[in-house]
Coordinates of C-alpha atoms in Angstrom, one line a residue:
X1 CA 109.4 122.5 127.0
X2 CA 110.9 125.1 125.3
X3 CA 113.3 123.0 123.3
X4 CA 110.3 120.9 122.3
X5 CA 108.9 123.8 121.1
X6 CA 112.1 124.8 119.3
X7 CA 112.2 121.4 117.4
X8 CA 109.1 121.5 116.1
X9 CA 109.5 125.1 114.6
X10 CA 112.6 123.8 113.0
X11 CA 110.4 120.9 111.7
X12 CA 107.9 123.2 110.3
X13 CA 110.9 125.6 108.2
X14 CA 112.0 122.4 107.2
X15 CA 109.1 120.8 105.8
X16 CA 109.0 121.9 102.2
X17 CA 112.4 120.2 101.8
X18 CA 111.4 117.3 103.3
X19 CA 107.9 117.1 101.2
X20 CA 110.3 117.6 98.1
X21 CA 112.5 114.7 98.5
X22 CA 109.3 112.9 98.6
X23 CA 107.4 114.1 95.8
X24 CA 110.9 113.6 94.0
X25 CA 111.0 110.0 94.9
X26 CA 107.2 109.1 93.8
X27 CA 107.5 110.8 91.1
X28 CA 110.4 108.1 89.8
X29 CA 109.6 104.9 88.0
X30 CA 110.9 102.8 90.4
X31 CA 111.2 102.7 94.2
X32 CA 111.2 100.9 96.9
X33 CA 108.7 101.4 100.4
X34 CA 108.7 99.9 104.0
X35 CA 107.2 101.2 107.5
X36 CA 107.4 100.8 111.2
X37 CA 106.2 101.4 114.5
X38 CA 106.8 104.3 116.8
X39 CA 105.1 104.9 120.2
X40 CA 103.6 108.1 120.6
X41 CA 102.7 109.8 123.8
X42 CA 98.6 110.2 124.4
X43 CA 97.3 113.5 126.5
X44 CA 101.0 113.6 128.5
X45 CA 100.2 110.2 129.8
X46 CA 103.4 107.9 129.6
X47 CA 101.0 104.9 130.8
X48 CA 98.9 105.6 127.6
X49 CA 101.2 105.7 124.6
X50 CA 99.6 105.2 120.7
X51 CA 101.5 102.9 118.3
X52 CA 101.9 105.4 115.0
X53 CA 104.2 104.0 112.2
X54 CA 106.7 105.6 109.9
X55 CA 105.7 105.4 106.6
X56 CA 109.4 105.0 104.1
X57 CA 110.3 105.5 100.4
X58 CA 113.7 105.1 99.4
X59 CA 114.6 105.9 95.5
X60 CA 117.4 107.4 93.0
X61 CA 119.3 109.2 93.2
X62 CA 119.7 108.3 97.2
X63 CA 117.0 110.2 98.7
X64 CA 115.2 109.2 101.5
X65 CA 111.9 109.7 103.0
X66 CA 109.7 109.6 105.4
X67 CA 106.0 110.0 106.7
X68 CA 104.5 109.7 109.8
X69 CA 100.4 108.5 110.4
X70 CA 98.7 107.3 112.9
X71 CA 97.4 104.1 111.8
X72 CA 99.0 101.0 109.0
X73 CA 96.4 101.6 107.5
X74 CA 95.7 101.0 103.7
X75 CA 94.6 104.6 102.9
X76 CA 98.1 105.8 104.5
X77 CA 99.8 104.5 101.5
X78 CA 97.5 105.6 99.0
X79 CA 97.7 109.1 100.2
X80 CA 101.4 109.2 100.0
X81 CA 101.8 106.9 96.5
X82 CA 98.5 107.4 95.8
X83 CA 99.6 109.4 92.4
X84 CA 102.3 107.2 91.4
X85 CA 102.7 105.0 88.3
X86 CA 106.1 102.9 89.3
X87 CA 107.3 99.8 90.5
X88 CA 107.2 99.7 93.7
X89 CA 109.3 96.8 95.8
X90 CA 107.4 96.4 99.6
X91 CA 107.4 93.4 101.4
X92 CA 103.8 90.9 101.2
X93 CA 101.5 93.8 103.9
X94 CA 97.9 93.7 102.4
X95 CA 98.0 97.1 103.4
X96 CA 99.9 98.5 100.0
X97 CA 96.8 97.0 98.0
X98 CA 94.8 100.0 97.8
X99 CA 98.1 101.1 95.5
X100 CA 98.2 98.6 93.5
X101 CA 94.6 97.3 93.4
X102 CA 93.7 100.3 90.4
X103 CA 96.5 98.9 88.2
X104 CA 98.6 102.7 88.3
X105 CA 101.0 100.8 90.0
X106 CA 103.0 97.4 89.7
X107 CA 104.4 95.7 93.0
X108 CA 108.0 94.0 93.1
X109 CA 108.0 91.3 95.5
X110 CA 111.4 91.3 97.9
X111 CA 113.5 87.4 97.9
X112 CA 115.3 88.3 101.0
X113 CA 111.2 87.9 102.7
X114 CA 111.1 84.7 100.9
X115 CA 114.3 83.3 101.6
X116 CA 113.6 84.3 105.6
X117 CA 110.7 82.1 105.6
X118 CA 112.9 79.3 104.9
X119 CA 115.7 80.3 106.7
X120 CA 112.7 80.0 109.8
X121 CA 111.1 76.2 109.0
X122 CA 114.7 74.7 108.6
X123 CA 114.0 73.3 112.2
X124 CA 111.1 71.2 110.9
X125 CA 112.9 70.7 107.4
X126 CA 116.3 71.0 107.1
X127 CA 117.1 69.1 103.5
X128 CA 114.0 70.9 101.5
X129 CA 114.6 74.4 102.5
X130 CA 118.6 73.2 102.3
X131 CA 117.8 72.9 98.4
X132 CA 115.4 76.1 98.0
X133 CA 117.8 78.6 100.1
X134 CA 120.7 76.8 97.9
X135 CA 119.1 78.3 94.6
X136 CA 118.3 81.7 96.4
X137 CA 122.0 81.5 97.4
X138 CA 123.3 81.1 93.9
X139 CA 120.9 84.1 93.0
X140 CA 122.5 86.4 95.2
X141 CA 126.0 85.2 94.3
X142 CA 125.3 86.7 90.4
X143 CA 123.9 90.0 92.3
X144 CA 127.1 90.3 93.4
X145 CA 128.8 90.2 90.7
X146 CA 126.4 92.8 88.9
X147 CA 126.8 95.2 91.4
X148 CA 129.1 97.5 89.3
X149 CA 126.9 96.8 85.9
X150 CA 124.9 98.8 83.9
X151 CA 121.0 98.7 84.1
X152 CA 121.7 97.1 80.5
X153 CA 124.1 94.5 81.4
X154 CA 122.2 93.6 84.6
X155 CA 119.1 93.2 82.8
X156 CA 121.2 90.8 80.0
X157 CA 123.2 88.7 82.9
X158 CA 119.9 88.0 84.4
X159 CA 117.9 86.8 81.9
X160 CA 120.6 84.5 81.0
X161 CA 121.5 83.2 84.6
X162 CA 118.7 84.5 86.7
X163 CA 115.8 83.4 84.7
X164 CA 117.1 79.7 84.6
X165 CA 117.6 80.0 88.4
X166 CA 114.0 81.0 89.2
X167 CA 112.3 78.6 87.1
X168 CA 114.6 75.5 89.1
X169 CA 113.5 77.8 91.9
X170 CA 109.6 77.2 91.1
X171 CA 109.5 73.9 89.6
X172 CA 111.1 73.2 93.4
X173 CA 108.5 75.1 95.1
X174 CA 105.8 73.1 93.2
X175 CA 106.7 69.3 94.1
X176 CA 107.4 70.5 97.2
X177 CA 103.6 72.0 98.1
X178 CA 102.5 68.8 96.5
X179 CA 104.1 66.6 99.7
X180 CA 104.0 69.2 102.2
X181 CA 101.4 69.0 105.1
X182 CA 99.4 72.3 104.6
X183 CA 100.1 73.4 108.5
X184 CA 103.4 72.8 109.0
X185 CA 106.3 75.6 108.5
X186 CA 107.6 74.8 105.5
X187 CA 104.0 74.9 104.0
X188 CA 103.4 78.1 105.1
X189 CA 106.6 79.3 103.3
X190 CA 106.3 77.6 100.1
X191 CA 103.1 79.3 100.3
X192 CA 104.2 82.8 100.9
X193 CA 107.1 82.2 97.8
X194 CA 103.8 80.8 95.6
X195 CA 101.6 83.5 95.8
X196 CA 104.3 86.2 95.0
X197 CA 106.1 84.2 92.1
X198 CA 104.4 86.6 89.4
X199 CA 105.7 89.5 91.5
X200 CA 109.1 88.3 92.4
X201 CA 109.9 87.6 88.7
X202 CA 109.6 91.6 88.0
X203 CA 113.3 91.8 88.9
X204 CA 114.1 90.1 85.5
X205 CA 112.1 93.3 83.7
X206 CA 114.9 96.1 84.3
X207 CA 118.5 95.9 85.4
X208 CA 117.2 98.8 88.0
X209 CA 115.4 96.6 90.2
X210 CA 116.8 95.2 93.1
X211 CA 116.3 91.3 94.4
X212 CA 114.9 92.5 97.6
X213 CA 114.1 95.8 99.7
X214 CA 117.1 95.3 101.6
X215 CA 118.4 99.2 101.2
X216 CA 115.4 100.7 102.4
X217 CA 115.4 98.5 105.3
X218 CA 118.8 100.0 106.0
X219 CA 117.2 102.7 106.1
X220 CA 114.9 101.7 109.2
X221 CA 117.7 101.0 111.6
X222 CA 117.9 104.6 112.8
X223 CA 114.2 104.4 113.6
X224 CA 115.0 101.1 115.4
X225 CA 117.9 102.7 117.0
X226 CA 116.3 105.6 117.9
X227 CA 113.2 103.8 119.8
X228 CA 115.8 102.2 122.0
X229 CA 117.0 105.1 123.4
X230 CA 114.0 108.7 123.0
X231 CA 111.8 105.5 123.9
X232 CA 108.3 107.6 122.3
X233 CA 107.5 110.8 120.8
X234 CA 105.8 112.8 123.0
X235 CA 103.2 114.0 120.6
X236 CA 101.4 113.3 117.1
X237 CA 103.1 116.7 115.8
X238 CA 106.3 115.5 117.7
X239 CA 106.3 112.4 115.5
X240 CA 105.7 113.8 112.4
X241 CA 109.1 116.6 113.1
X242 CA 111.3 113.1 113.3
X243 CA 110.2 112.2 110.5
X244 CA 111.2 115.9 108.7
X245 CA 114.3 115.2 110.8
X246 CA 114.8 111.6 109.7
X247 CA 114.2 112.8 106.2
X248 CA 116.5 115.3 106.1
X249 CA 119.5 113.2 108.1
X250 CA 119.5 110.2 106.2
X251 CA 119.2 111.9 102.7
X252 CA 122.7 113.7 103.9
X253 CA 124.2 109.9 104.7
X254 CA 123.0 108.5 101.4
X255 CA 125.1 111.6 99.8
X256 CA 128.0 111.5 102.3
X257 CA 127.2 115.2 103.3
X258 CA 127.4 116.0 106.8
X259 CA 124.3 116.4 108.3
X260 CA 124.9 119.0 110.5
X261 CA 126.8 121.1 108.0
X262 CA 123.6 121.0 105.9
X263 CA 121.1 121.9 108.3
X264 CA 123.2 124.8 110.3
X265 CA 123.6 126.0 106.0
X266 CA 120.0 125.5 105.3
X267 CA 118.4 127.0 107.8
X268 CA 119.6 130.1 106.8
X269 CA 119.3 130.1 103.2
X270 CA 115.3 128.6 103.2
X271 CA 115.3 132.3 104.2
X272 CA 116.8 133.3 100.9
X273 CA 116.0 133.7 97.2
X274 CA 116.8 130.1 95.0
X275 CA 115.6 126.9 94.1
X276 CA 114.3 124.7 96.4
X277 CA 116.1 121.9 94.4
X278 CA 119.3 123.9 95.0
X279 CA 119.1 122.9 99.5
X280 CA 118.0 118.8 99.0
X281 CA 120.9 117.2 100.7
X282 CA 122.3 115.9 96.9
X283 CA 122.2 119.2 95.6
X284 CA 123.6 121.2 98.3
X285 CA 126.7 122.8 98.1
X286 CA 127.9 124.6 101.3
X287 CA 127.2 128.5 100.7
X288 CA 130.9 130.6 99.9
X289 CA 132.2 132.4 102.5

């Protein structure tokens, strides 16, 4: 109990930090924004538990965040992005529309959730999705070759590669919907690539984006990780100190600083005069001895 107790102080102290790294991130032009579940603990019951998700927002220069809610629901993300003008890259969840419904905010639609849809009706139809995940393959194989590029030069290499690719890409994904029975697999993911072809294409604006949300769903591997083995959080207020925690420990990992370094460092100079800017995890430099 008292450790509990312990943690969550911590939490608390720590908070401002962690809000920071988030305003930081929304406040950018471009980022990218996933959640997941978490079980949480109901009255001390273990038989009862609440499914609460963890709410992420990964953006430049590597900081991480998260939020904890209760509920998927749409207002969650408009209370966190709510104030945001960016691009924002999130998989196909309705849930995101409240953001991006008032026209603040323009979505970027993630290929590697297209290409999985694919990847999951080549049972039912090997050669057609052979031929679309062939042009998605060849789309990735230029992304790796920009990976070193400039914002500039990405931008350039795409429009002259990339753009070629995702019109063979679409003129594909037409015929095929024209001979496709509408409830078979396939069907169902030519229609998922359909609908977010003006959304996809956003990657061809800036040499910023990315192709898909693939880094911040990196970043949800410790969450996944972490349900395996703390199982639930015992409380609301326990759920929301992971994700101060969470915060904190991944924005170290994305800066190669050791997290427990920073945090035994920070917790004694929150107490301090400076900049709050001065203790985020890609600011912080150990205090001299």
């Amino acid at each position: 109990q008292r450790t509990s107790e312990w943690i969550l102080r911590i939490s608390r102290e720590l908070q401002p930090i962690a809000d920071r790294i988030a305003e930081l991130i929304v406040s950018k032009s471009y980022f990218q924004a996933d959640e997941t579940t978490i079980k949480v603990q109901m009255d001390g019951k273990t038989e009862k538990l609440h499914t609460g998700y963890f709410w992420a927002m990964l953006g430049p220069p590597n900081m991480v965040a998260y939020h904890y809610a209760d509920s998927r629901a749409g207002a969650v993300p408009k209370q966190i992005f709510g104030k945001s003008q960016a691009t924002i890259q999130t998989d196909a969840y309705a849930g995101y529309n409240t953001v991006f419904l008032p026209n603040t905010c323009r979505r970027l639609a993630c290929m590697a959730h297209i290409r999985r849809k694919f990847v999951e009706a080549q049972t039912s139809a090997k050669t057609d999705c052979g031929n679309v995940l062939a042009i998605i393959s060849r789309l990735y194989h230029l992304e790796s070759q920009l990976r070193d590029k400039s914002p500039e030069e990405r931008q350039a290499a795409r429009l002259k590669k990339s753009f070629p690719e995702m019109k063979r890409l679409y003129r594909l994904l037409r015929e095929l919907r024209r001979r496709t029975l509408p409830q078979s697999a396939l069907a169902q993911a030519l229609n998922y690539a359909w609908e977010q072809s003006c959304e996809v294409l956003h990657f061809l604006r800036d040499g910023r984006f990315e192709l898909d949300n693939n880094a911040i769903e990196r970043q949800m591997r410790p969450i996944a990780l972490g349900r395996k083995n703390y199982l639930f959080a015992g409380s609301h207020d326990g759920a929301r100190a992971a994700a101060v925690f969470y915060t904190l420990i991944n924005t170290c990992r994305l800066n190669k600083v050791n997290p427990f370094d920073y945090l035994k460092d920070v917790m004694v100079r929150l107490y301090q005069p400076g900049s709050l800017d001065d203790l985020l995890p890609q600011n912080w430099k150990p205090a001299k001895e």
